[in-house]
Coordinates of C-alpha atoms in Angstrom, one line a residue:
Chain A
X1 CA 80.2 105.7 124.6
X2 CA 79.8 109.6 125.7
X3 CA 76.9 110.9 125.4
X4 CA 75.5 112.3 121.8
X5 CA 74.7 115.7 122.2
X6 CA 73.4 116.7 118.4
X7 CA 73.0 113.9 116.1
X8 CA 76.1 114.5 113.6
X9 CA 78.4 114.2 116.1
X10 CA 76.7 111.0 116.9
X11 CA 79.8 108.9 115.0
X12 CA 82.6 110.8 116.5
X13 CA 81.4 110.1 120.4
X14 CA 80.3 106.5 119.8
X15 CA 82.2 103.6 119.3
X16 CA 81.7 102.3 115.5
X17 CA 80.5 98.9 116.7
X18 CA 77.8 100.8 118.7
X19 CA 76.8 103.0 115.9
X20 CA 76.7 99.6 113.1
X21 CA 74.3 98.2 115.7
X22 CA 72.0 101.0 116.4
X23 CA 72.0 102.9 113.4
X24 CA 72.9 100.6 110.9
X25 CA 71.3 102.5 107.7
X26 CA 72.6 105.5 108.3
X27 CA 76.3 103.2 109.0
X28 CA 75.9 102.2 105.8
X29 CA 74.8 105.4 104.2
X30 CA 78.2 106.9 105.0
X31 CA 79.7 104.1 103.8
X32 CA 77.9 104.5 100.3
X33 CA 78.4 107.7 99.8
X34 CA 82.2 107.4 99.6
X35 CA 81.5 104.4 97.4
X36 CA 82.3 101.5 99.3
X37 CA 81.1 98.8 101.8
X38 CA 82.3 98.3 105.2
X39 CA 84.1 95.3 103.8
X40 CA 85.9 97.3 102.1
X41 CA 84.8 96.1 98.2
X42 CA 83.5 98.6 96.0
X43 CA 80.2 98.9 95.2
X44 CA 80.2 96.5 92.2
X45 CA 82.7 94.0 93.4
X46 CA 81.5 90.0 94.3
X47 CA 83.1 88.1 97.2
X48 CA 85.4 85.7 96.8
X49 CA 83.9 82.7 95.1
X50 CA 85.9 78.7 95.2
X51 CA 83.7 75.8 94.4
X52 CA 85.6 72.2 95.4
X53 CA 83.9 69.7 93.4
X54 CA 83.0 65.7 94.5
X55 CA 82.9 67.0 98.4
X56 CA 80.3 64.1 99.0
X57 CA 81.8 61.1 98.3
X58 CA 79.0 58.7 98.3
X59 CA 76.7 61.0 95.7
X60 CA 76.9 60.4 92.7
X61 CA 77.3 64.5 91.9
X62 CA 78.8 67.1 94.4
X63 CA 80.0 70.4 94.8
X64 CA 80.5 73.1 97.6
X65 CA 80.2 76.3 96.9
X66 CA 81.7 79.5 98.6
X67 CA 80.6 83.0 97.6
X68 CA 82.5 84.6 100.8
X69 CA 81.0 82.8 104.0
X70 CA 78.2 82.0 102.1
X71 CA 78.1 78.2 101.7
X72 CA 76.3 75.7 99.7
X73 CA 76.5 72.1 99.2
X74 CA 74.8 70.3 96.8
X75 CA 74.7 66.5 96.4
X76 CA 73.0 64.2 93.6
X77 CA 71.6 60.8 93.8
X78 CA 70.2 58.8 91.1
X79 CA 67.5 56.5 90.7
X80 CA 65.7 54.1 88.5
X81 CA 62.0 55.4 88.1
X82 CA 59.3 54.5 85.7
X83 CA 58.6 57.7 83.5
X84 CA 54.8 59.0 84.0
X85 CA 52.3 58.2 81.2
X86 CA 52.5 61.5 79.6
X87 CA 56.5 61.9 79.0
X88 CA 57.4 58.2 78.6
X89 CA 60.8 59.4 77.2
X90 CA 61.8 61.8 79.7
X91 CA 63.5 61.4 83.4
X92 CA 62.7 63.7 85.9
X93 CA 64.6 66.3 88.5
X94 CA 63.8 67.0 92.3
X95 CA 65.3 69.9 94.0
X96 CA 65.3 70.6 97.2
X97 CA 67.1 72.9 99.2
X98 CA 67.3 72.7 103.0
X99 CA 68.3 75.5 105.4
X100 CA 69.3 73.4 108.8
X101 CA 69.8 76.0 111.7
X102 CA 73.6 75.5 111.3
X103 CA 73.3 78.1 108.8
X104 CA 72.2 81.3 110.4
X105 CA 71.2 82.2 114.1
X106 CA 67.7 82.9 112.6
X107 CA 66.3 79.6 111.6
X108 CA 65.7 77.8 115.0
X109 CA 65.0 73.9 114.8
X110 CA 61.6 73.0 114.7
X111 CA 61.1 76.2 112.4
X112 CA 61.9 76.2 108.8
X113 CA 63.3 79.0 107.3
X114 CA 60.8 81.3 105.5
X115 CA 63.5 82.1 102.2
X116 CA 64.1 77.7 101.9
X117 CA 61.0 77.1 99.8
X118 CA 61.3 80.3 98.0
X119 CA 64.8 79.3 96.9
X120 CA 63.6 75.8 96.2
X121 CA 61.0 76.9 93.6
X122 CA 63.3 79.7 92.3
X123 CA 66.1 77.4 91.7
X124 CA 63.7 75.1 90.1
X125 CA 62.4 77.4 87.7
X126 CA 65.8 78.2 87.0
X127 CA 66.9 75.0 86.3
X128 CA 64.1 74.1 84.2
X129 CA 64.0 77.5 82.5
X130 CA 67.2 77.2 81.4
X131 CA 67.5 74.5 79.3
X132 CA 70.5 73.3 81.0
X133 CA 69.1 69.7 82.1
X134 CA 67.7 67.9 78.8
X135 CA 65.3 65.3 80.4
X136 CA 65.2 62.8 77.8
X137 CA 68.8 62.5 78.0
X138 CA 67.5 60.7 81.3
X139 CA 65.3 57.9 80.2
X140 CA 67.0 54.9 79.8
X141 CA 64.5 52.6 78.0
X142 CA 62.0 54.3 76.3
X143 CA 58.6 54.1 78.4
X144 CA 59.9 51.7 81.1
X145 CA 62.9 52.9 82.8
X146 CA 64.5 56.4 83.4
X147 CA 66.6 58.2 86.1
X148 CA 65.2 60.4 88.5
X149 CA 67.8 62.7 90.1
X150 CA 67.4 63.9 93.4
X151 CA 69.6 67.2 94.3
X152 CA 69.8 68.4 97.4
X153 CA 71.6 71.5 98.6
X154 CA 71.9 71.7 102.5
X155 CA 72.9 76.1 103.1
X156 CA 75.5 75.8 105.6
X157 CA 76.3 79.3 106.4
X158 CA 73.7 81.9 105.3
X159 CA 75.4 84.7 104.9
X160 CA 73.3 86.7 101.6
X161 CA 73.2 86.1 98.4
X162 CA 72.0 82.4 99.1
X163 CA 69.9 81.8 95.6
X164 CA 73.5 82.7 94.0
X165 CA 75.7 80.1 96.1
X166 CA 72.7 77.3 95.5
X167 CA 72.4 77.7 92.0
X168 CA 76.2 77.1 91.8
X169 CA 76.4 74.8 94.0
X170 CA 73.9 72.6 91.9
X171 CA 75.6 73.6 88.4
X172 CA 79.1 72.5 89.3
X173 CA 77.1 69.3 91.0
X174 CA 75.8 68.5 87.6
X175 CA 79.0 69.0 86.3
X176 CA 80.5 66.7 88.4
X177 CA 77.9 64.2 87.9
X178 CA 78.7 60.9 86.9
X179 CA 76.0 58.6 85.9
X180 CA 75.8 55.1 87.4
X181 CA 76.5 52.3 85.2
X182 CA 73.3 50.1 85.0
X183 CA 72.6 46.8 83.5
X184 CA 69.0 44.9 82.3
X185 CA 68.6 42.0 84.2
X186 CA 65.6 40.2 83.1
X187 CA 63.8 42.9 82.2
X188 CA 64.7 44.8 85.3
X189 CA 67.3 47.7 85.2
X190 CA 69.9 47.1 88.0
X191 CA 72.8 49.1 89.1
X192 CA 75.9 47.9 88.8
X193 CA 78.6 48.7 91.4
X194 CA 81.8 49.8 90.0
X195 CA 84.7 46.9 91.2
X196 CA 82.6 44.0 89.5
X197 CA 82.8 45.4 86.1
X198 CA 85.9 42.8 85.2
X199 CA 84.1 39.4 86.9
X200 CA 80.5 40.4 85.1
X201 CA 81.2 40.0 81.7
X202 CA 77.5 38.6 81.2
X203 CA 75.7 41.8 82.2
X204 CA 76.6 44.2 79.9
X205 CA 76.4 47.9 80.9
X206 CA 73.1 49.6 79.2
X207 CA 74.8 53.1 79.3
X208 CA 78.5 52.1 79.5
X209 CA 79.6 55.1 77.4
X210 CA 77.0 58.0 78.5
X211 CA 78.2 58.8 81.8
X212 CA 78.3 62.3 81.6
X213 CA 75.1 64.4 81.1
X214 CA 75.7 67.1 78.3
X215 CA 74.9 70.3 79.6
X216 CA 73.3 73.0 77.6
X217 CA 73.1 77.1 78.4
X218 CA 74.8 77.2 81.9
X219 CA 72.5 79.6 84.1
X220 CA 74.8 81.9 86.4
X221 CA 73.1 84.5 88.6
X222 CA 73.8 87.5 90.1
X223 CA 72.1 89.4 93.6
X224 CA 72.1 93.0 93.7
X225 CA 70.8 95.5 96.6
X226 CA 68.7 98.8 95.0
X227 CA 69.1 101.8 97.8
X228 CA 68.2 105.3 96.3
X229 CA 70.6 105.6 93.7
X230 CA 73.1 102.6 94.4
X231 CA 73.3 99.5 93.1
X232 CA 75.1 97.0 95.2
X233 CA 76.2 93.3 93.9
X234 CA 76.4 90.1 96.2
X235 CA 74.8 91.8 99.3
X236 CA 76.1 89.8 102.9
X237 CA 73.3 89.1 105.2
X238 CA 73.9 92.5 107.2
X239 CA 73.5 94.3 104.0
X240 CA 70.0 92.5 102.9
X241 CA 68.5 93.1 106.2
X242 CA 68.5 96.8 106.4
X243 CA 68.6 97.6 102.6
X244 CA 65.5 95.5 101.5
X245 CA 65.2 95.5 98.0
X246 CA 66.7 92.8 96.2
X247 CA 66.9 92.2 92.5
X248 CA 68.9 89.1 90.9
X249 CA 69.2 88.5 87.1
X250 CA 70.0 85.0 86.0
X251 CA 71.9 84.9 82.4
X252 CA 72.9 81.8 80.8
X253 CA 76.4 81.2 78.8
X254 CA 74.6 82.9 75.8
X255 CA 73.5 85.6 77.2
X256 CA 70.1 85.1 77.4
X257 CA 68.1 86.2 80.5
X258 CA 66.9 83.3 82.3
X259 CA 65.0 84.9 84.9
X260 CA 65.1 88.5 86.1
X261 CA 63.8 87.9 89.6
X262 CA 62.6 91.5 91.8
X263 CA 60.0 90.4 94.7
X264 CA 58.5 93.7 95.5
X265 CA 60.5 96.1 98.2
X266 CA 60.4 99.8 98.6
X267 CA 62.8 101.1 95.7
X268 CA 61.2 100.6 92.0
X269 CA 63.4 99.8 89.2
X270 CA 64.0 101.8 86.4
X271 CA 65.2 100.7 83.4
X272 CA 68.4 102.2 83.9
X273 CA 68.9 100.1 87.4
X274 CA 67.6 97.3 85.2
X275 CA 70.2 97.9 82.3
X276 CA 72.9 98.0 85.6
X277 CA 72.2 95.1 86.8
X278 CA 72.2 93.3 83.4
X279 CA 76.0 94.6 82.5
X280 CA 76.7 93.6 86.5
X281 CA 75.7 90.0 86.1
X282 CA 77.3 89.6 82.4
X283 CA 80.6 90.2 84.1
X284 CA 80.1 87.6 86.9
X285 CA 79.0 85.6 84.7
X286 CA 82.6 85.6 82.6
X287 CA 84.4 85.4 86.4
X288 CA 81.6 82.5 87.4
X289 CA 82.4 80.4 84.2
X290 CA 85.9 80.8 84.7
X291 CA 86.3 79.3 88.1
X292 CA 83.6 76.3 87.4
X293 CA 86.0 75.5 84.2
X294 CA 88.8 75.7 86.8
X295 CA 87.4 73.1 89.4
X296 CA 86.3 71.1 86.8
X297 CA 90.1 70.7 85.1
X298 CA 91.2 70.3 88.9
X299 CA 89.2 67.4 89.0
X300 CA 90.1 65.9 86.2
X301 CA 93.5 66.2 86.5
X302 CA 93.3 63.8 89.5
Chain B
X1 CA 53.3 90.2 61.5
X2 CA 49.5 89.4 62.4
X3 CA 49.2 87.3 65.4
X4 CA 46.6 84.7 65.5
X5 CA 45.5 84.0 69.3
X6 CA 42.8 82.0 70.3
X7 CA 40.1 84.4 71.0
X8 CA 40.9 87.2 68.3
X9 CA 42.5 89.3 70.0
X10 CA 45.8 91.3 68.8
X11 CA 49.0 91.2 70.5
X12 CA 48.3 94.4 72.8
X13 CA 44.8 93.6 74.0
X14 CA 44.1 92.7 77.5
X15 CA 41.0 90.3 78.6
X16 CA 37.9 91.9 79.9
X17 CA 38.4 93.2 83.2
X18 CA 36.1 93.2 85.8
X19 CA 36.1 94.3 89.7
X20 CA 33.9 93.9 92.5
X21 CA 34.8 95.0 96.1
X22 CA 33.4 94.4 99.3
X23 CA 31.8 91.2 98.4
X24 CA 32.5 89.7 101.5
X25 CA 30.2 91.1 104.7
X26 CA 33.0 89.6 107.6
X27 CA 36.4 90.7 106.1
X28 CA 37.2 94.4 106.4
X29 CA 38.1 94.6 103.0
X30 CA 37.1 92.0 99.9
X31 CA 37.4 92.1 96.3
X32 CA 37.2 90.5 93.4
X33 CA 39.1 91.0 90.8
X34 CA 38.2 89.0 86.9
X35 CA 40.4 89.3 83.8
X36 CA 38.9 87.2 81.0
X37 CA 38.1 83.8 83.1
X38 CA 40.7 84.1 85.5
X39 CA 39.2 85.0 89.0
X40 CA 40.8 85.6 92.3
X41 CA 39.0 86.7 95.8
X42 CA 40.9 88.8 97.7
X43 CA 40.1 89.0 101.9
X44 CA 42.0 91.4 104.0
X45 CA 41.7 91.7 107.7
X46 CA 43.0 94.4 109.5
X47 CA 45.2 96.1 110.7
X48 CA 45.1 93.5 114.2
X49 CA 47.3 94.2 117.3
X50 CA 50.5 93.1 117.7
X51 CA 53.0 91.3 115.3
X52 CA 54.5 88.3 114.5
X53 CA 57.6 87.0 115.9
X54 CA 60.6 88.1 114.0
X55 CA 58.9 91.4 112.7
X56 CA 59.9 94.8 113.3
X57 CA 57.8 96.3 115.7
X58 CA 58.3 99.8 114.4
X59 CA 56.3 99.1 111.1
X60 CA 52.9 97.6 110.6
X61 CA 53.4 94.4 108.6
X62 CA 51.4 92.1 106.2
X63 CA 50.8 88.6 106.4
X64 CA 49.5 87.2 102.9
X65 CA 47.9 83.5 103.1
X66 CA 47.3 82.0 99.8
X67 CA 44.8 79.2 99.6
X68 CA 44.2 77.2 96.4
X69 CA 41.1 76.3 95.4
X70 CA 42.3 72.8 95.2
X71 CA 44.8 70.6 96.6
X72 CA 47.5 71.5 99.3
X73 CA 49.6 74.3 100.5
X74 CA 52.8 73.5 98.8
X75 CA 55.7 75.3 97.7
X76 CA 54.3 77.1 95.0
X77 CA 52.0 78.4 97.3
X78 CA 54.8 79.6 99.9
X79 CA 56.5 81.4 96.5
X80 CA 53.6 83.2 96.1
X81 CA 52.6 84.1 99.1
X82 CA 56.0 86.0 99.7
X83 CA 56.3 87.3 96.3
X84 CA 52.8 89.2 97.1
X85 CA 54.4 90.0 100.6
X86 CA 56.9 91.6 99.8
X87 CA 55.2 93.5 96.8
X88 CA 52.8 94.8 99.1
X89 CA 54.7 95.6 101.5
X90 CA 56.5 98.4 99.2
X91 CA 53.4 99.9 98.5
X92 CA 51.7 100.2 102.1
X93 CA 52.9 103.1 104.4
X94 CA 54.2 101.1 107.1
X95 CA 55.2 103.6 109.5
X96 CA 51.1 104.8 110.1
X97 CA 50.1 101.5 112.3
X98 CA 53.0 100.5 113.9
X99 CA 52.8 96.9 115.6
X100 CA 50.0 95.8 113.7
X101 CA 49.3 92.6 111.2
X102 CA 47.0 92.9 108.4
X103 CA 45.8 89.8 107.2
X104 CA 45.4 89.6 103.1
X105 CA 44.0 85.7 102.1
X106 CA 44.2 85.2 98.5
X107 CA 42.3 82.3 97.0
X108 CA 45.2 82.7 92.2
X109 CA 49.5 85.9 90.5
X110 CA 49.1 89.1 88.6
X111 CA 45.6 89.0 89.0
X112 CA 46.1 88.3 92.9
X113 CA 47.8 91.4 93.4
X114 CA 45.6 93.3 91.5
X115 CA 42.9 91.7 93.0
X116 CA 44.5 92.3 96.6
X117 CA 44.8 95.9 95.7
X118 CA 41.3 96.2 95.0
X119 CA 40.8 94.7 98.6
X120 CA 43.5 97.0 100.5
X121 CA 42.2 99.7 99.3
X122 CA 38.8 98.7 100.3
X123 CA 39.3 97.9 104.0
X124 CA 40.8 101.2 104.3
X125 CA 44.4 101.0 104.9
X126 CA 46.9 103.7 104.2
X127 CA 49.0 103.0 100.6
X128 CA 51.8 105.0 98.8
X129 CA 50.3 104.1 95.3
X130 CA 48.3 101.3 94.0
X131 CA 50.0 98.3 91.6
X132 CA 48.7 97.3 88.5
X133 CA 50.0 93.7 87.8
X134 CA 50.3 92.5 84.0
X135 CA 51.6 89.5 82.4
X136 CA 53.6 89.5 79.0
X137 CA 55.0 86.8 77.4
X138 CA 57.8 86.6 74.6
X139 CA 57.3 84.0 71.4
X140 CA 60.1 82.2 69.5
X141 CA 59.9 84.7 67.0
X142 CA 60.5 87.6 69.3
X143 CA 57.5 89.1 69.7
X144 CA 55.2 89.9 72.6
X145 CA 51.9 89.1 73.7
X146 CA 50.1 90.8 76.8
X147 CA 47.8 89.1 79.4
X148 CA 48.0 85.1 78.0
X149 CA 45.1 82.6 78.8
X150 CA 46.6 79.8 80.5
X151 CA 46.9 77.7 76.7
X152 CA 48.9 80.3 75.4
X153 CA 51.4 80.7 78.2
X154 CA 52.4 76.9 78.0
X155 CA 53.2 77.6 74.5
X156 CA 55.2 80.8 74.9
X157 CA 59.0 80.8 75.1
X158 CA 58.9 82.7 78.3
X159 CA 56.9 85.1 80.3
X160 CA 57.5 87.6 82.8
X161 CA 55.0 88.7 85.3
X162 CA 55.4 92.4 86.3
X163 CA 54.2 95.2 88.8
X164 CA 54.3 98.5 87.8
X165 CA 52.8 101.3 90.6
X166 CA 49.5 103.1 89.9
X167 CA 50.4 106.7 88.5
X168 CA 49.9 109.5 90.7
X169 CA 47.0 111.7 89.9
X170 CA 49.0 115.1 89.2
X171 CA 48.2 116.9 92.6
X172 CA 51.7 117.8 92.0
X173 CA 53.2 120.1 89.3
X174 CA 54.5 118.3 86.0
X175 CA 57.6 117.9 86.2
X176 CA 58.4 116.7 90.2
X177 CA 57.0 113.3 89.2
X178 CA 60.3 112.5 87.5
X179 CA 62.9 110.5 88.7
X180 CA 66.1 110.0 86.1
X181 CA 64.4 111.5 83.2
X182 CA 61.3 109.0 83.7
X183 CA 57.9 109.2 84.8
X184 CA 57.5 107.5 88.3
X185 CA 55.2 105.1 86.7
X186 CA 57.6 103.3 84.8
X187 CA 59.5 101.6 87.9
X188 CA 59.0 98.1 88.5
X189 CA 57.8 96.7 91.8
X190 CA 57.9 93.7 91.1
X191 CA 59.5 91.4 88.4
X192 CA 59.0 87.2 88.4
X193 CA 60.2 85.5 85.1
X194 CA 59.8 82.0 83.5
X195 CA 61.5 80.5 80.8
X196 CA 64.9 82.1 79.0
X197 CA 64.5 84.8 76.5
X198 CA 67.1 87.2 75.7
X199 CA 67.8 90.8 77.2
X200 CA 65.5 92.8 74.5
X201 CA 62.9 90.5 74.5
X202 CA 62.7 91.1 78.0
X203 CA 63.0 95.3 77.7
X204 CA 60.5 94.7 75.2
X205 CA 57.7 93.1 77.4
X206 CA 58.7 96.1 80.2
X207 CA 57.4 98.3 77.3
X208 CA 54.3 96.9 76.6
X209 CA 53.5 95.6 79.6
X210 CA 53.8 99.8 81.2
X211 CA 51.6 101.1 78.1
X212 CA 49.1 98.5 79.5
X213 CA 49.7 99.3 82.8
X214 CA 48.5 102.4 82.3
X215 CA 45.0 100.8 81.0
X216 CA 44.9 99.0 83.6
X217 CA 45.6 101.7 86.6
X218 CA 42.6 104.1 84.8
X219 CA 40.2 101.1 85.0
X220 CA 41.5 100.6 88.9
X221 CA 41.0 104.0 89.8
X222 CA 37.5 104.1 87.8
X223 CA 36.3 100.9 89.5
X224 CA 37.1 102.3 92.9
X225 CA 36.3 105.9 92.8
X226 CA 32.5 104.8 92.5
X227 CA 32.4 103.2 95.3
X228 CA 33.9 106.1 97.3
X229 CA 30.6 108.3 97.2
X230 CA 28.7 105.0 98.7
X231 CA 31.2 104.2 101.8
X232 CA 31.1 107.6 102.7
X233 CA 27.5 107.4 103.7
X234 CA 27.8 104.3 105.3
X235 CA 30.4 105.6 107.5
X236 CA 28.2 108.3 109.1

């Protein structure tokens, strides 16, 4: 608003909106060195995080996930496949993940975001890395038919932290998951819709008691920002923009790293930001696997 | 616990390296970087007026294109591509060339970015430090294996690629080089991991994998300090 006159007393003449926009390191700088973020959370602190489960109604598998305005929604269909020559026992999962322009005022129609197949892959890797999805729970008879799950998780707000959101977004998804009941039919597998179960007494179900997948280690993740000496968790858009380094460290329910996931940027880790980082995402991951047990007894309660 | 790998060697042995640069007459910068069979071509072009859309002006940025030998540009590919972005991208001094675009085209990932190192540094353009990219992978039985042919990576529990920066020749007094009690050397660019292993497993491969970076960064700066005599005659 007046006019600076010598650059430290560039905050107290200028309106703080002003300064965030034009000199948004050294905004946040301040910020850091009193050992908070302009939110207001300290330094180590998540957002909020809810997941509501079965949001999609016609999936078979849904969840939307909230990590402040950060928010995912996954959804999972399932289809009858035949299994490829060389895993004749095993089903198969697609993931794809889908940033429409709703999300952020940086992904323009007609453009696809640059970070959506990035986050695909990584939350493929994941996935499969993990152990939690046992594909030959998916084959249903052995060489000839087994599911093939498609997940798809559509960002709807992009607000950082977006590999975080997605992968919970598709765990609580497969937790919600219920598998469709299918039937053989001469020789064909065919899916049986869920009000004629009492009138069909000839087709039997082929999976009538496996509807549930069993899930093994549970990957939950955790982004942090690396600046100089701090180490920030969950980073909001603002934050990843001007502070570039990003590292996120995937542990499962055992404790075992999954994926420790550092693209480049300016600041190198040291194994002491490493070792931070680690103890950081441990303690999400106890506050992660409380709230997924939570929305899962919410739904089953109904 | 003796190891047996394929080709003999023990766990801490890297492939052959080998490094050719400015192999290609059109590009301002080429090389070719080998480790064992594994090659990768590295092109760079630069730095070009102007940048792309969305980037900042103020700093000169890099555009990496991955091409694979075979096939189509899929995800993967897109992965890559940033991953090698972004890596570089730490290492380059931005703020010399502002509004400019260098190009770096990549025909396979740790030996891509050593490979487009190799290149960068042979078209000329201004860098912090080099990286040395290495590849360790962690066994069932907990221990580690350095540089894996392609066989013995499907068959490992999980690997983790890594990027450690080239160490600085000392031009500076001992001690300044450290940063929280350790050498600068020991930071991680960059860090991509596959498959689960557990926490120590993981600080274990950091270990090797920056005792073999070291290896590595010597037979960098070898490779490319002969040429240096040569280009300086060609310049004049």
């Amino acid at each position: 608003m007046g006019l600076p006159n010598a650059s430290e007393d560039l905050s107290s003449e200028m309106e703080v909106d002003a300064f965030r926009r034009l000199f948004p390191l050294r905004y946040f700088e301040r910020h850091l060195a009193e050992s908070i973020r302009p939110d207001a959370r300290p330094l180590s602190r998540a957002r909020d995080t809810t997941i509501s489960m079965g949001a999609v109604a016609s999936a078979d598998g849904s969840a939307l996930a909230k990590i402040g305005s950060t928010t995912m929604l996954a959804a999972i269909k399932m289809e009858v496949m035949t299994p490829s020559l060389e895993s004749p026992d095993e089903g198969c999962v697609s993931i794809d993940f889908h940033m429409p322009p709703i999300c952020s005022p940086l992904v323009r129609p007609g453009r696809p975001a640059e970070a959506a197949p990035v986050v695909a892959k990584q939350l493929s890797d994941t996935i499969s890395s993990s152990g939690m999805i046992n594909l030959k729970e998916l084959s249903l008879v052995g060489g000839k038919a087994a599911w093939m799950v498609y997940l798809d998780i559509y960002c709807l707000d992009a607000d950082g932290a977006l590999f975080d959101a997605a992968l919970l977004s598709a765990v609580a998804a497969f937790s919600n998951l219920q598998i469709p009941t299918v039937s053989l039919d001469d020789g064909k597998i065919v899916m049986l819709p869920e009000e004629q179960k009492e009138e069909n007494s000839e087709k039997e179900p082929v999976n009538k008691e496996k509807r549930k997948l069993t899930l093994g280690g549970i990957p939950f993740s955790l982004t942090c920002i690396l600046h100089k000496n701090y180490i920030l968790a969950d980073p909001t858009s603002e934050e990843e923009s001007i502070m570039e380094t990003l590292v996120t460290v995937v542990l499962d329910s055992s404790n075992q790293l999954v994926s420790l996931y550092k693209p480049g940027g300016a600041v190198l880790a040291y194994t002491s930001a490493v070792q931070d980082c680690i103890a950081l995402t441990r303690q999400r991951v106890k506050e992660l696997h409380q709230i997924l047990e939570e929305a899962i007894s919410g739904m089953e309660i109904d | 616990m003796e190891v047996d790998r394929a080709d003999g060697r023990n766990p801490n042995q890297l492939r052959p390296l080998a490094c050719s640069c400015s192999i290609l007459h059109r590009a301002h910068g080429s090389a070719s970087w080998s480790q064992g069979d594994t090659k990768v071509l590295a092109a760079v072009y630069g730095p070009k007026a102007g940048t792309k859309k969305n980037e900042n002006p103020e700093k000169a940025s890099i555009e990496v294109i991955w091409k694979p030998r075979t096939g189509q540009i899929g995800k993967p590919e897109k992965e890559y591509e940033i991953i090698l972005k972004r890596t570089l991208q730490s290492i380059c001094i931005l703020t010399i060339n502002p509004n400019t675009t260098t190009s770096v085209i990549i025909q396979l990932l740790p030996c891509a970015i050593n490979a487009a190192c190799a290149a960068l540094v042979d078209a000329g353009i201004p860098m912090k430090h080099l990286a040395v990219a290495i590849c360790c992978c962690s066994a069932e039985s907990g221990y580690c294996i350095l540089d894996p042919t392609k066989l013995e990576e499907q068959k490992m529990k999980g690997f983790a690629y890594l990027v450690f920066p080239n160490s600085i020749l000392s031009v500076l007094p001992e001690g300044s080089s450290l940063v929280q009690g350790e050498p600068m050397e020991h930071g991680i660019i960059t860090s991509v991991t596959h498959g689960a292993m557990s926490v120590d497993d993981y600080f274990h491969c950091l270990e090797r994998g920056r005792a073999a970076s070291a290896k590595l960064s010597d037979f960098l700066r070898r490779s490319l300090q002969s040429k240096l005599p040569g280009d300086l005659s060609k310049a004049e």
